[in-house]
Every structure is written in C-alpha cells, then in structure tokens.
C-alpha cells in the first residue's frame, strides 16, 4: 500500500525520531513498513523515500536506483549515519537533484562523489552501505532527511525561492500523475 508524501509547506515528521533500534511496535511491522515505502516509491516515480517524508517518525529510508554504471541498487537502512570522509579523499560533484517532497524542480547541489553510511536493517542487524556517483548522492540526500533537511537547505536563498515557485506551478500535475499511477497499480 502506498502512502502520501509530505511536501514542503505541510506539517511532517522532522526525521529526528528514535531509530537506533526499532521500537517493539515497529519491529513487528518493520517489513510491512519497508514494503509500503517501496510501493510509495513506485507510485511517486522516485528513487528513494525516507520515512519522515511519509509522516513516519523513524530514521529509515529505502532505495531502488540504477547508478552511473548501470548497476541496480535496492535496499533499506535504519538509523543512517554518514561516515566522515577524510579531506584528502573528498571529491565534490555538482549535479541536478530533486526530491519527492518538492515535486517538480531540480537544482544543482554539490555532493561527495563517494559515501559510506552505517545503520541497521529492519531486523536490527548492522549494515554498511557504500556508494559512488548517483548512489552516493542518494545516500547523502536521504541521510539529510534524517536531520529534517531538504536539498533546498543547501541552496542560496534566490535558488530556494525559484525552486519553491516552480514547485507551486507543477505540483498539481505531479500529484495527478501519482494518483493515476497509484490507481493503475492498485496501491
């Protein structure tokens, strides 16, 4: 079952919920939540939703993307923490980035070319996920959601305002497409 996304300007969970280990209730429903998030991702035609984007106050995200080299990555991680990259190994790449909570606009955002995220799976087992290129961007973007941040927060004020105007102009069309796809998929 898919669930609606919180978008900019609507109240939503801030992403700072407890999730070092899933609470008992979430452990019992963890697999169902992960499945629902994958269904939501399919309806939104996205790559990776975070739990707080669907009003679930947990530090969790899922992904289903194909990277720059044609490799498909599918998974989830709870309590994601980015591993600090030594300064001499940092390489910034400026690429367009969008967000399911900001339907429509894409803006150029600098991100590290590679990223390592530590966390846990839905059963509480430790995970270490490594990515390069687009997959690294995904890991960094979604870990930002853990802290209640959007890519808008990384933009200059003028760019932020332009992106918000663009979203306002296109969000109804995006929502209509999501609704039509959800109906088609039966979610």
GROMACS .gro file of C-alpha atoms in nm:
model
  187
    1UNK     CA    1   0.000   0.000   0.000
    2UNK     CA    2   0.141   0.340  -0.091
    3UNK     CA    3   0.108   0.641   0.138
    4UNK     CA    4   0.107   1.012   0.050
    5UNK     CA    5   0.423   1.222   0.070
    6UNK     CA    6   0.462   1.527   0.287
    7UNK     CA    7   0.560   1.819   0.070
    8UNK     CA    8   0.724   2.149   0.152
    9UNK     CA    9   0.481   2.368   0.345
   10UNK     CA   10   0.288   2.080   0.502
   11UNK     CA   11   0.342   1.954   0.856
   12UNK     CA   12   0.553   1.639   0.866
   13UNK     CA   13   0.772   1.435   1.093
   14UNK     CA   14   1.108   1.608   1.124
   15UNK     CA   15   1.318   1.296   1.075
   16UNK     CA   16   1.478   1.301   1.415
   17UNK     CA   17   1.276   1.012   1.560
   18UNK     CA   18   1.439   0.734   1.758
   19UNK     CA   19   1.570   0.450   1.544
   20UNK     CA   20   1.898   0.313   1.677
   21UNK     CA   21   1.687   0.003   1.715
   22UNK     CA   22   1.329  -0.020   1.601
   23UNK     CA   23   1.083   0.012   1.884
   24UNK     CA   24   0.887  -0.307   1.956
   25UNK     CA   25   0.579  -0.196   1.758
   26UNK     CA   26   0.792  -0.105   1.456
   27UNK     CA   27   0.990  -0.431   1.475
   28UNK     CA   28   0.663  -0.620   1.448
   29UNK     CA   29   0.566  -0.414   1.143
   30UNK     CA   30   0.911  -0.325   1.007
   31UNK     CA   31   0.888  -0.547   0.699
   32UNK     CA   32   0.541  -0.410   0.621
   33UNK     CA   33   0.666  -0.050   0.653
   34UNK     CA   34   0.961  -0.119   0.422
   35UNK     CA   35   0.725  -0.283   0.168
   36UNK     CA   36   0.485   0.014   0.190
   37UNK     CA   37   0.774   0.254   0.133
   38UNK     CA   38   0.882   0.064  -0.180
   39UNK     CA   39   0.522   0.079  -0.308
   40UNK     CA   40   0.510   0.451  -0.232
   41UNK     CA   41   0.837   0.497  -0.418
   42UNK     CA   42   0.695   0.322  -0.724
   43UNK     CA   43   0.384   0.542  -0.723
   44UNK     CA   44   0.592   0.859  -0.684
   45UNK     CA   45   0.826   0.751  -0.965
   46UNK     CA   46   1.110   0.823  -0.727
   47UNK     CA   47   1.433   0.660  -0.630
   48UNK     CA   48   1.435   0.668  -0.254
   49UNK     CA   49   1.181   0.783   0.006
   50UNK     CA   50   1.264   0.846   0.371
   51UNK     CA   51   1.016   0.751   0.644
   52UNK     CA   52   0.969   1.110   0.761
   53UNK     CA   53   0.858   1.202   0.406
   54UNK     CA   54   0.554   0.978   0.459
   55UNK     CA   55   0.486   1.105   0.813
   56UNK     CA   56   0.651   0.811   0.990
   57UNK     CA   57   0.879   0.942   1.265
   58UNK     CA   58   1.159   0.692   1.209
   59UNK     CA   59   1.507   0.731   1.067
   60UNK     CA   60   1.465   0.492   0.778
   61UNK     CA   61   1.490   0.511   0.402
   62UNK     CA   62   1.462   0.274   0.110
   63UNK     CA   63   1.615   0.294  -0.235
   64UNK     CA   64   1.571   0.138  -0.576
   65UNK     CA   65   1.804   0.310  -0.822
   66UNK     CA   66   2.038   0.238  -1.107
   67UNK     CA   67   2.376   0.403  -1.068
   68UNK     CA   68   2.602   0.574  -1.321
   69UNK     CA   69   2.747   0.236  -1.427
   70UNK     CA   70   2.413   0.061  -1.485
   71UNK     CA   71   2.415  -0.131  -1.156
   72UNK     CA   72   2.079  -0.152  -0.978
   73UNK     CA   73   2.082  -0.093  -0.601
   74UNK     CA   74   1.779  -0.193  -0.391
   75UNK     CA   75   1.769  -0.182  -0.013
   76UNK     CA   76   1.682  -0.005   0.307
   77UNK     CA   77   1.866   0.127   0.611
   78UNK     CA   78   1.755   0.239   0.955
   79UNK     CA   79   1.937   0.496   1.169
   80UNK     CA   80   2.165   0.603   0.882
   81UNK     CA   81   2.487   0.782   0.976
   82UNK     CA   82   2.726   0.913   0.711
   83UNK     CA   83   3.087   0.814   0.770
   84UNK     CA   84   3.317   1.116   0.763
   85UNK     CA   85   3.539   1.120   0.455
   86UNK     CA   86   3.898   1.241   0.510
   87UNK     CA   87   3.959   1.579   0.343
   88UNK     CA   88   4.223   1.441   0.104
   89UNK     CA   89   3.969   1.185  -0.028
   90UNK     CA   90   3.679   1.429  -0.078
   91UNK     CA   91   3.570   1.496  -0.434
   92UNK     CA   92   3.266   1.715  -0.486
   93UNK     CA   93   3.040   1.664  -0.784
   94UNK     CA   94   2.777   1.919  -0.881
   95UNK     CA   95   2.472   1.750  -1.031
   96UNK     CA   96   2.098   1.826  -1.052
   97UNK     CA   97   1.896   1.688  -0.764
   98UNK     CA   98   1.524   1.661  -0.699
   99UNK     CA   99   1.313   1.547  -0.404
  100UNK     CA  100   0.982   1.367  -0.366
  101UNK     CA  101   0.885   1.626  -0.103
  102UNK     CA  102   0.948   1.905  -0.353
  103UNK     CA  103   0.762   1.783  -0.662
  104UNK     CA  104   0.890   1.934  -0.983
  105UNK     CA  105   1.212   2.132  -0.959
  106UNK     CA  106   1.566   2.002  -0.987
  107UNK     CA  107   1.862   2.211  -0.880
  108UNK     CA  108   2.239   2.163  -0.891
  109UNK     CA  109   2.365   2.054  -0.549
  110UNK     CA  110   2.729   1.972  -0.466
  111UNK     CA  111   2.772   1.629  -0.305
  112UNK     CA  112   3.064   1.398  -0.241
  113UNK     CA  113   3.136   1.151  -0.521
  114UNK     CA  114   3.151   0.861  -0.274
  115UNK     CA  115   2.972   0.792   0.053
  116UNK     CA  116   2.955   0.529   0.325
  117UNK     CA  117   2.651   0.500   0.550
  118UNK     CA  118   2.625   0.286   0.863
  119UNK     CA  119   2.297   0.176   1.015
  120UNK     CA  120   2.077  -0.128   1.067
  121UNK     CA  121   1.839  -0.337   0.864
  122UNK     CA  122   1.472  -0.392   0.955
  123UNK     CA  123   1.578  -0.680   1.183
  124UNK     CA  124   1.828  -0.467   1.374
  125UNK     CA  125   2.136  -0.620   1.210
  126UNK     CA  126   2.427  -0.382   1.136
  127UNK     CA  127   2.465  -0.254   0.778
  128UNK     CA  128   2.741  -0.067   0.598
  129UNK     CA  129   2.640   0.068   0.257
  130UNK     CA  130   2.892   0.218   0.016
  131UNK     CA  131   2.810   0.416  -0.296
  132UNK     CA  132   2.972   0.614  -0.574
  133UNK     CA  133   2.828   0.870  -0.812
  134UNK     CA  134   2.447   0.879  -0.821
  135UNK     CA  135   2.416   0.613  -0.549
  136UNK     CA  136   2.643   0.818  -0.319
  137UNK     CA  137   2.422   1.122  -0.388
  138UNK     CA  138   2.118   0.913  -0.292
  139UNK     CA  139   2.276   0.804   0.038
  140UNK     CA  140   2.371   1.163   0.128
  141UNK     CA  141   2.034   1.311   0.023
  142UNK     CA  142   1.835   1.059   0.227
  143UNK     CA  143   2.062   1.087   0.529
  144UNK     CA  144   1.993   1.463   0.516
  145UNK     CA  145   1.624   1.376   0.564
  146UNK     CA  146   1.724   1.204   0.888
  147UNK     CA  147   1.810   1.551   1.016
  148UNK     CA  148   1.496   1.710   0.873
  149UNK     CA  149   1.685   1.872   0.584
  150UNK     CA  150   1.590   1.901   0.218
  151UNK     CA  151   1.819   1.980  -0.073
  152UNK     CA  152   1.659   2.328  -0.063
  153UNK     CA  153   1.853   2.390   0.257
  154UNK     CA  154   2.177   2.360   0.058
  155UNK     CA  155   2.077   2.630  -0.193
  156UNK     CA  156   2.122   3.006  -0.190
  157UNK     CA  157   1.807   3.199  -0.097
  158UNK     CA  158   1.737   3.309  -0.456
  159UNK     CA  159   1.761   2.950  -0.586
  160UNK     CA  160   1.540   2.828  -0.300
  161UNK     CA  161   1.270   3.080  -0.386
  162UNK     CA  162   1.285   2.991  -0.756
  163UNK     CA  163   1.254   2.619  -0.677
  164UNK     CA  164   0.953   2.682  -0.450
  165UNK     CA  165   0.782   2.887  -0.725
  166UNK     CA  166   0.849   2.610  -0.975
  167UNK     CA  167   0.706   2.351  -0.735
  168UNK     CA  168   0.391   2.558  -0.685
  169UNK     CA  169   0.341   2.572  -1.062
  170UNK     CA  170   0.389   2.198  -1.123
  171UNK     CA  171   0.278   2.014  -0.808
  172UNK     CA  172  -0.087   1.962  -0.908
  173UNK     CA  173   0.025   1.790  -1.230
  174UNK     CA  174   0.271   1.573  -1.030
  175UNK     CA  175   0.002   1.481  -0.775
  176UNK     CA  176  -0.243   1.389  -1.053
  177UNK     CA  177   0.020   1.161  -1.212
  178UNK     CA  178   0.093   0.995  -0.877
  179UNK     CA  179  -0.280   0.939  -0.813
  180UNK     CA  180  -0.331   0.791  -1.160
  181UNK     CA  181  -0.032   0.559  -1.117
  182UNK     CA  182  -0.148   0.452  -0.770
  183UNK     CA  183  -0.491   0.366  -0.913
  184UNK     CA  184  -0.333   0.177  -1.202
  185UNK     CA  185  -0.108  -0.022  -0.966
  186UNK     CA  186  -0.392  -0.081  -0.719
  187UNK     CA  187  -0.198   0.059  -0.423
   0.00000   0.00000   0.00000
